[in-house]
Short mmCIF file of C-alpha atoms in Angstrom, two decimals:
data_model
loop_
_atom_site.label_atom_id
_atom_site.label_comp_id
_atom_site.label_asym_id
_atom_site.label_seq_id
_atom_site.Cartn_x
_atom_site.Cartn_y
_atom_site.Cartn_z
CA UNK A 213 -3.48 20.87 2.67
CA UNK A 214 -4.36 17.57 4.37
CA UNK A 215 -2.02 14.76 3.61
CA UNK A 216 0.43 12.29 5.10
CA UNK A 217 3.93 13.86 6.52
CA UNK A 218 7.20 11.25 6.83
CA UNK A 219 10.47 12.41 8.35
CA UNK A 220 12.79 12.19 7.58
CA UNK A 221 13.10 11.61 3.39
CA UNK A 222 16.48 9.84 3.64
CA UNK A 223 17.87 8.48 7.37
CA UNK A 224 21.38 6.87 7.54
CA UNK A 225 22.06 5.11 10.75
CA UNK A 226 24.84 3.23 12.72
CA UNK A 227 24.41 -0.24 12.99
CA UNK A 228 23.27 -1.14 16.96
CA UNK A 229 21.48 2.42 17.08
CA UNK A 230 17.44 2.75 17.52
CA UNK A 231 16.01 5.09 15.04
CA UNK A 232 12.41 6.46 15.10
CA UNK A 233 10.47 7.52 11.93
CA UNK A 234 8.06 10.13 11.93
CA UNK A 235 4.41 9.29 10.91
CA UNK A 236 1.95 12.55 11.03
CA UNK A 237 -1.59 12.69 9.11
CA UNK A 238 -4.38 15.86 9.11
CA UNK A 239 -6.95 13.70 7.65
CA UNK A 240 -8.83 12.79 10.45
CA UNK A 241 -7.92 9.07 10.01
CA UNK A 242 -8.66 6.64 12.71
CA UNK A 243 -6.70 3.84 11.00
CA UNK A 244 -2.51 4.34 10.41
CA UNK A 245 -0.18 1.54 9.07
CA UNK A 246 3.31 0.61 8.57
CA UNK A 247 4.82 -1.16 5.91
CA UNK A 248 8.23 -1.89 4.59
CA UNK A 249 9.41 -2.69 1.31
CA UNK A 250 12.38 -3.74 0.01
CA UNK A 251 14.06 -3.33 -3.70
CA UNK A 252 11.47 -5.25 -6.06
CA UNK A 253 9.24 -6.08 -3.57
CA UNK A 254 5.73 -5.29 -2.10
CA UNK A 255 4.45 -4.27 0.75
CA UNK A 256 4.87 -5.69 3.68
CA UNK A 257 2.99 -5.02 7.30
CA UNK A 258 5.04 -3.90 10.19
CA UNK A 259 2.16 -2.57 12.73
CA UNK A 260 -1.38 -1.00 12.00
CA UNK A 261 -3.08 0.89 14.81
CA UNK A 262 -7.15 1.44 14.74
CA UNK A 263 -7.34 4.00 17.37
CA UNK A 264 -5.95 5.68 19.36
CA UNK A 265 -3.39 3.99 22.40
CA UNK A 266 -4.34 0.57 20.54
CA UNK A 267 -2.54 -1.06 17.93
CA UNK A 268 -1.77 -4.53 16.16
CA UNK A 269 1.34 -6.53 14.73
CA UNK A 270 1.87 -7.00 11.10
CA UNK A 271 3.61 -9.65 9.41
CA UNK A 272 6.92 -8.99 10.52
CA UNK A 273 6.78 -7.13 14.03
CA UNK A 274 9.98 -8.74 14.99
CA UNK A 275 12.53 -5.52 15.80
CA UNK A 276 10.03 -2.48 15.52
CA UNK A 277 7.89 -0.94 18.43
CA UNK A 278 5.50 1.34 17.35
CA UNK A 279 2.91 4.52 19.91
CA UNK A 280 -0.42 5.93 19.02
CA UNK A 281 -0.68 8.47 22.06
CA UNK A 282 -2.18 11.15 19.78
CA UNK A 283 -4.92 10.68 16.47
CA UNK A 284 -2.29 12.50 13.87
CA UNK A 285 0.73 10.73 14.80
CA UNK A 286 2.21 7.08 14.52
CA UNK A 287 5.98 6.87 14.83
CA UNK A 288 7.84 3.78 14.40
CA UNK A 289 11.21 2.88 16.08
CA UNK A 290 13.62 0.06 14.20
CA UNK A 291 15.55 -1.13 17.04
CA UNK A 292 18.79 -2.71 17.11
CA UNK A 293 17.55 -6.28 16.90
CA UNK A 294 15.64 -5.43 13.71
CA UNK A 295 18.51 -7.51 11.81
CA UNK A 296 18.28 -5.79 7.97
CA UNK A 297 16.69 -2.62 8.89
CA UNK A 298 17.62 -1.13 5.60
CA UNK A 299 14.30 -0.56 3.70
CA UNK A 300 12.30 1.95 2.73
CA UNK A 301 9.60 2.42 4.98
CA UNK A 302 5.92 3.68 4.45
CA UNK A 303 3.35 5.02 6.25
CA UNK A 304 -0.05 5.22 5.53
CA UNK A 305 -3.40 6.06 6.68
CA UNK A 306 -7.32 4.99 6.15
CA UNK A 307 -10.56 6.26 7.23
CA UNK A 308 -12.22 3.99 9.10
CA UNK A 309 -11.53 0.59 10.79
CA UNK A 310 -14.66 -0.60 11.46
CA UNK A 311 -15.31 -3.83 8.82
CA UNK A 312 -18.78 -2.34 8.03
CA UNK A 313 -16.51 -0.06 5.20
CA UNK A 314 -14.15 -0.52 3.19
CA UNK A 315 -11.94 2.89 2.79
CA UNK A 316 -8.96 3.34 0.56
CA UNK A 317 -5.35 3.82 2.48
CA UNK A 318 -3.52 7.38 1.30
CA UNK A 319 0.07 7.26 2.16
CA UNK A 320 3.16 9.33 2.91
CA UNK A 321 6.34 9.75 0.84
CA UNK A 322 8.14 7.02 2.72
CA UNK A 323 11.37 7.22 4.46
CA UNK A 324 14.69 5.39 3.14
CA UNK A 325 16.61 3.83 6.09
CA UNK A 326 19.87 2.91 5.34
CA UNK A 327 22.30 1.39 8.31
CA UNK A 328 25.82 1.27 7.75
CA UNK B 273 -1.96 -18.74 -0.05
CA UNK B 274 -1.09 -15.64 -1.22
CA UNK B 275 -4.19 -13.53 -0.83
CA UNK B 276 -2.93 -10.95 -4.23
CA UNK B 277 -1.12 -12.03 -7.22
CA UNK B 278 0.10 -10.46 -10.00
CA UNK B 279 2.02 -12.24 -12.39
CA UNK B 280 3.51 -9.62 -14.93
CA UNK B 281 7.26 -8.73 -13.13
CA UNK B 282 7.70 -6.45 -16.10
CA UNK B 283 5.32 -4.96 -18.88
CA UNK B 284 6.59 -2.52 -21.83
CA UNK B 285 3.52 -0.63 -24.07
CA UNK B 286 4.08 1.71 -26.71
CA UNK B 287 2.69 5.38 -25.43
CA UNK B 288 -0.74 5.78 -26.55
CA UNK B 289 -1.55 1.94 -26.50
CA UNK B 290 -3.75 0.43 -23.90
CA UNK B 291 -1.88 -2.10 -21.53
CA UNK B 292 -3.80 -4.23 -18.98
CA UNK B 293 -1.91 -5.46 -15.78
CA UNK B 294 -3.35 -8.44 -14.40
CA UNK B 295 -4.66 -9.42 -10.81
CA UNK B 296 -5.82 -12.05 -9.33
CA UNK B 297 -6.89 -12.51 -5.44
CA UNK B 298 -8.07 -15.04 -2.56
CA UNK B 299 -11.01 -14.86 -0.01
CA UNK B 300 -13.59 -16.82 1.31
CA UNK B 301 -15.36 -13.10 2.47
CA UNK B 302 -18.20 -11.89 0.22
CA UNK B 303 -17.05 -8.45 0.65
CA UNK B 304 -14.31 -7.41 0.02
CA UNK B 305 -12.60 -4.11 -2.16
CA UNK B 306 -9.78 -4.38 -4.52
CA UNK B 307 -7.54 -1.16 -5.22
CA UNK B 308 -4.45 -0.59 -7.46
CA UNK B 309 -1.57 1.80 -6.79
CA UNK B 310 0.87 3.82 -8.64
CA UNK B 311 4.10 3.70 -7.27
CA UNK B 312 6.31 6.22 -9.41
CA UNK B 313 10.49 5.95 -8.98
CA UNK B 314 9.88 8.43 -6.19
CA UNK B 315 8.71 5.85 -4.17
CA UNK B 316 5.19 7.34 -2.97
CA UNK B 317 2.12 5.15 -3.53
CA UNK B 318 -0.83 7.17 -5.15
CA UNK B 319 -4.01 5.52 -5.43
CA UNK B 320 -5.47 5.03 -8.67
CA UNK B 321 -8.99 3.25 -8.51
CA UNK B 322 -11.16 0.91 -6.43
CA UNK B 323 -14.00 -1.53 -7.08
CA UNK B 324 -16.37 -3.20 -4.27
CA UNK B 325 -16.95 -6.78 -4.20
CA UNK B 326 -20.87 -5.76 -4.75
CA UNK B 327 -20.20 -3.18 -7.24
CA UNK B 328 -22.32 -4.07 -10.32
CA UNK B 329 -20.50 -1.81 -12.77
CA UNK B 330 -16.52 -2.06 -13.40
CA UNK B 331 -14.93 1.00 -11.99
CA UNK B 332 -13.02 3.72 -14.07
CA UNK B 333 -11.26 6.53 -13.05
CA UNK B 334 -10.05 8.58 -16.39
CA UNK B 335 -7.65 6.63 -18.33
CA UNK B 336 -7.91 3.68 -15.80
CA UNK B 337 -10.55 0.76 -15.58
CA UNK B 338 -10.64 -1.67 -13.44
CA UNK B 339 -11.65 -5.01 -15.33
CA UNK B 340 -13.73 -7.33 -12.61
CA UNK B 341 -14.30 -10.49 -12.98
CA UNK B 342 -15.75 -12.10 -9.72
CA UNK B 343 -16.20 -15.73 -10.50
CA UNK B 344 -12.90 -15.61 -11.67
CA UNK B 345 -11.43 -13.74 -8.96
CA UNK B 346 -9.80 -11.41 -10.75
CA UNK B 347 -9.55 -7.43 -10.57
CA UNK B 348 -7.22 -6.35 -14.19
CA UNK B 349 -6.61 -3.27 -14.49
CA UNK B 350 -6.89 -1.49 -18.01
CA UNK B 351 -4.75 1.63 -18.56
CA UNK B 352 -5.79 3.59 -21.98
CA UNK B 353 -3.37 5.66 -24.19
CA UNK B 354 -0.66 5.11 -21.94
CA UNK B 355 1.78 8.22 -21.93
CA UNK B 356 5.83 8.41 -20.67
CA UNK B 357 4.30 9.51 -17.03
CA UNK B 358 2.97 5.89 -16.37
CA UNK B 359 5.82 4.39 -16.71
CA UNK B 360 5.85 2.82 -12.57
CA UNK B 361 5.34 0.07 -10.61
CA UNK B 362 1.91 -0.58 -10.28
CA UNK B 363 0.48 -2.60 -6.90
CA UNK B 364 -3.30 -4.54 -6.38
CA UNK B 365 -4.81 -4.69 -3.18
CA UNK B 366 -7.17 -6.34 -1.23
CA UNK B 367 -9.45 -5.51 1.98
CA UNK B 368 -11.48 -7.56 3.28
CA UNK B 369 -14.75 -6.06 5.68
CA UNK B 370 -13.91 -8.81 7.62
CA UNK B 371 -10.47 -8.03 8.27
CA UNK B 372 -8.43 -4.74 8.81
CA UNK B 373 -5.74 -5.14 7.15
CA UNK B 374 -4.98 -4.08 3.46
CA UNK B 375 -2.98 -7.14 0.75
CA UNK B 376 -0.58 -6.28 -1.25
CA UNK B 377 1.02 -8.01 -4.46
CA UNK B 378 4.32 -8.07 -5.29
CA UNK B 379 3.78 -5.36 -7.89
CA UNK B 380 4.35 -5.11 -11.53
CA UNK B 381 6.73 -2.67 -13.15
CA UNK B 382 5.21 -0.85 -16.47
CA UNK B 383 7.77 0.94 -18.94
CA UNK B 384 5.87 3.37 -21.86
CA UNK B 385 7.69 2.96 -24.96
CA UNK B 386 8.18 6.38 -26.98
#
């Protein structure tokens, strides 16, 4: 089944501590993103990557670090200077990113960070 | 400017009603595409229908239409005989070709009355 993996569901952290989220796809997307949203709130842009070892920062980029060494796989790292890491975070994926198309983004299931 | 708005916070429709959620966006780029979410209480975002900035014909997708209106700039979407399932939060975004990134508005939550 091709689809968009995030591990783990639920993550509780110490406050101070680096945590990375897992961010896997088998759709032969070129395009992954990151977003983070908060309780009654959109979706906001962390980092988006367009290929492979290349990638971009969102909106707020301040306190994440993101790696696109393979195709299938875009993890994210909250680090300690991320100052209200608790979210849930979401991954997602699109086709193309070349601005001659215009491809719908599938996502994952998300991730709920919570730092005590 | 916000590039996506939706103004509805909160919408209630009695199950098999129609409800239309309403959208509104901001580019100077001729092409563009528009796309609405699901987002259920389980927090995963499920795509639901999309509509070109040169599409001639308003999208639909089963129960869902997407209600374009270019001059005006805004992309409503229409859901028919709404049932308990749709109950959700329910996003609009934008892409433009120009661009690569993908707009989001703040969302509005839609409760099916029994």
């Amino acid at each position: 089944d091709g689809g968009i993996t995030q591990s783990p569901k639920y993550l509780f952290r110490k406050e101070g501590q680096n945590v990375t989220l897992s961010c896997e796809q088998n759709l032969n997307h070129d395009a992954m993103y990151w977003y983070r949203q908060d309780p009654g709130q959109g979706l906001r842009l962390i980092y988006y990557s367009q290929i492979v070892n290349d990638f971009q920062k969102g909106d707020i980029a301040e306190g994440y670090s993101v790696s696109r060494e393979k195709k299938e796989s875009f993890p994210l790292t909250v680090t300690s200077a991320q100052k209200n890491p608790t979210a849930f975070y979401l991954c997602a994926s699109s086709i193309s990113a070349t601005v001659y198309r215009t491809d719908t983004q599938y996502f994952g299931p998300g991730t709920r960070l919570t730092v005590l | 400017a916000q590039k996506i708005t939706q103004t509805q916070p909160g919408m209630f429709v009695q199950e098999k009603e129609a409800v239309t959620l309403d959208c509104t966006y901001d580019t100077s780029d001729p092409s563009y595409g528009l796309f609405w979410y699901k987002q259920p209480s389980s927090g995963e975002m499920i795509f639901l229908i999309y509509q070109g900035s040169y599409d001639q014909q308003n999208a639909t997708e089963g129960r869902y239409s997407l209600n374009f209106q270019k001059a005006r700039k805004s992309a409503n979407l229409v859901i028919s005989a709404s049932q308990l399932g749709d109950s959700a939060m329910y996003f609009c975004a934008m892409r433009e070709m120009g661009g690569n990134q993908f707009y989001f508005g703040t969302g509005t939550s839609l409760t099916v009355i029994p």
